C-alpha atoms as one frame of an Amber mdcrd trajectory, in Angstrom:
protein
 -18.586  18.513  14.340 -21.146  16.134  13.578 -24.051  17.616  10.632 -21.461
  19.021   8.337 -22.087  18.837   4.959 -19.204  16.168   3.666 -17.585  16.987
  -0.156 -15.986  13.646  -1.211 -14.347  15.091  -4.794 -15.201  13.288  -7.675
 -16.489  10.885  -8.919 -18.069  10.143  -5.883 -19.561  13.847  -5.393 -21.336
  13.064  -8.926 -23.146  10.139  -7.234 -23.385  11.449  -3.498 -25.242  14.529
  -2.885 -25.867  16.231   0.708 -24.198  14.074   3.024 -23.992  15.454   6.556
 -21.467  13.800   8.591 -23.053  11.824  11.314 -21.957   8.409  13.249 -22.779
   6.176  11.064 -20.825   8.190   7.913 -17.452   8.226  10.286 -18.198   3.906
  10.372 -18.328   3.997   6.503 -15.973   6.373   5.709 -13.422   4.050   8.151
 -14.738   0.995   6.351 -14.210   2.504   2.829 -10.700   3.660   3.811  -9.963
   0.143   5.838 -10.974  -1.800   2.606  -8.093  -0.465   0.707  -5.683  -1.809
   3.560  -7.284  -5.352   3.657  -7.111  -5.765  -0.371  -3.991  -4.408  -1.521
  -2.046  -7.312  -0.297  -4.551 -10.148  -1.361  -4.781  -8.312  -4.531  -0.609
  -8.398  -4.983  -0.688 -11.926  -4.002  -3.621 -12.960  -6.353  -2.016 -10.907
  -9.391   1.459 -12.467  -8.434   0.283 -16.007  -8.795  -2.832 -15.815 -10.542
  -1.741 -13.896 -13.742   2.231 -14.355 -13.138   2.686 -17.504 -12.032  -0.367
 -19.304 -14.040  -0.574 -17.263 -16.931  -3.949 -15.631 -16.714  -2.660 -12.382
 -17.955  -6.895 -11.642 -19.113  -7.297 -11.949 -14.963  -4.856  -8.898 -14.810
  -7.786  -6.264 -16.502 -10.034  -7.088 -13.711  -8.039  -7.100 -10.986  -6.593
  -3.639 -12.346 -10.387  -2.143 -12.614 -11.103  -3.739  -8.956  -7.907  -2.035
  -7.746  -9.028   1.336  -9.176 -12.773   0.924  -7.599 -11.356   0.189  -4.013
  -8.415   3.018  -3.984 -11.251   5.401  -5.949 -13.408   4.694  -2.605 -10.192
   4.629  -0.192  -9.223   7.921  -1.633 -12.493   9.747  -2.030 -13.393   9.026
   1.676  -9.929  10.104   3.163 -10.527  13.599   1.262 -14.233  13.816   2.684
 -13.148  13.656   5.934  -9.977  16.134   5.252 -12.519  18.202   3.798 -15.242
  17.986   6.506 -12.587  18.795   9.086  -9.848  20.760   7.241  -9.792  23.680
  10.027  -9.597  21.493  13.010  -7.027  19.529  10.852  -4.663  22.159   9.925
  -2.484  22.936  12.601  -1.109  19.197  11.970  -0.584  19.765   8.195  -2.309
  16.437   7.111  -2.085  17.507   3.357   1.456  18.154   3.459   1.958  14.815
   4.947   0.265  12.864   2.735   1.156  14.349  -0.474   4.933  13.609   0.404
   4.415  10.354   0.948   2.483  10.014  -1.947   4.681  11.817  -3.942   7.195
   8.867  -3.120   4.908   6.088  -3.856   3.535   7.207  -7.153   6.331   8.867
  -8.714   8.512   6.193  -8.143   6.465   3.636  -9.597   5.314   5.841 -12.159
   8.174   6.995 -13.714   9.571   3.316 -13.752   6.775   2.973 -15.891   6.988
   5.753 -18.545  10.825   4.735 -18.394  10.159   1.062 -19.929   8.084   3.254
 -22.952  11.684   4.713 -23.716  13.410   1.947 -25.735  10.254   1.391 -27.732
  10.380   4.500 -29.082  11.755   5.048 -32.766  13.774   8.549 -30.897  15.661
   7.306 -28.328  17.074   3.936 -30.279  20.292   5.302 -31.292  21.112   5.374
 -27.570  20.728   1.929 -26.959  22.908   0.512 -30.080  26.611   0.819 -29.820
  28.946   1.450 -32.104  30.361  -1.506 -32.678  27.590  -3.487 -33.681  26.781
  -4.761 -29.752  23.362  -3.715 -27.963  23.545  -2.901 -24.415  21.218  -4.602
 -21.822  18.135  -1.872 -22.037  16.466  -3.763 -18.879  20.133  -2.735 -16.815
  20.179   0.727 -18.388  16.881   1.556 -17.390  16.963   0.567 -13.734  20.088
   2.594 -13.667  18.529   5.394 -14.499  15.451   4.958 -12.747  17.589   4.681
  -9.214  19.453   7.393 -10.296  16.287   9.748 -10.443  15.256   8.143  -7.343
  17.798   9.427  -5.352  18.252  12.960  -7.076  14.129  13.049  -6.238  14.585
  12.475  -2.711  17.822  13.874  -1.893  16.498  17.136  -3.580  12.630  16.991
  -3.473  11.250  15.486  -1.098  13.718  15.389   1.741  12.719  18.662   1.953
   9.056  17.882   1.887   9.385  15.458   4.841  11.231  18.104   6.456   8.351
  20.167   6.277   5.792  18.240   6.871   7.168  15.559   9.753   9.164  18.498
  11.278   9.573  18.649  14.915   7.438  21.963  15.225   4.529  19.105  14.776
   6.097  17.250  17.869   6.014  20.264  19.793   2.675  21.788  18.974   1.163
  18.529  19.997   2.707  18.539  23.043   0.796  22.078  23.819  -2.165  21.388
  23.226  -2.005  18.142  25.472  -1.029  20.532  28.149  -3.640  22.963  27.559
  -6.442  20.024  27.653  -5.076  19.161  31.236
């Protein structure tokens, strides 16, 4: 396994050219991924008091860009190493896996997101006045509707998706292939 070439994706493939996967790669790669683990949660408790709590919101842009620089590594070295070993890897469907749980991290926060954009725009404010004169509570409405997409997405999305990918047949092939190695 060791000496095959390693394709990271970019941007990293527009920096790194002819890497052969050795020791010393499988130590970095670990350390690039590990580094994302270690900083998320100082980086949520520094943003969180730092530009929250104290009012630094010009802090917030550089914590954002150091975010992006340390999942850009975390990411790009997980996808080298799919890509390095992506036929030993397949029987286990490590793709499937982590796009699902993916898919539930980033479209949840995402669309919570592009759902706070909604009141501001000049097409959708005749849904938040009533007819009597009264506004109703935007911040309420949109957390309704954000939960409700939440649960339509994973009841029918990506409970299906888990199915697939955590399914038992996983549980089972493992177990072969333990046998056969004794």
């Amino acid at each position: 396994l060791l000496g095959r070439h390693v394709h990271f994706g970019p941007p990293l493939d527009w920096f790194i050219k002819d890497v052969k996967m050795d020791e010393a790669l499988v130590k970095r790669l670990e350390g690039w991924t590990m580094q994302f683990v270690y900083f998320r949660p100082f980086h949520i408790v520094f943003d969180l008091v730092v530009v929250h709590m104290l009012g630094y919101h010009w802090v917030g842009n550089l914590t954002f860009a150091a975010y992006m620089v340390s999942t850009t590594y975390s990411l790009s070295s997980l996808i080298g190493f799919y890509h390095t070993f992506a036929k030993e890897l397949q029987p286990y469907a490590p793709l499937a896996k982590f796009l699902s749980i993916k898919g539930v991290v980033f479209l949840t926060t995402y669309q919570k997101m592009g759902l706070a954009f909604i009141p501001k725009l000049d097409q959708f404010q005749c849904f938040f006045n009533l007819e009597d004169g009264k506004h109703c509570n935007v911040d309420v409405l949109i957390d309704q509707l954000a939960s409700a997409l939440v649960c339509i997405e994973m009841g029918f999305l990506f409970s299906f998706a888990f199915q697939e990918a955590f399914s038992i047949k996983w549980v089972n092939l493992k177990a072969t292939t333990t046998k056969k190695e004794d």
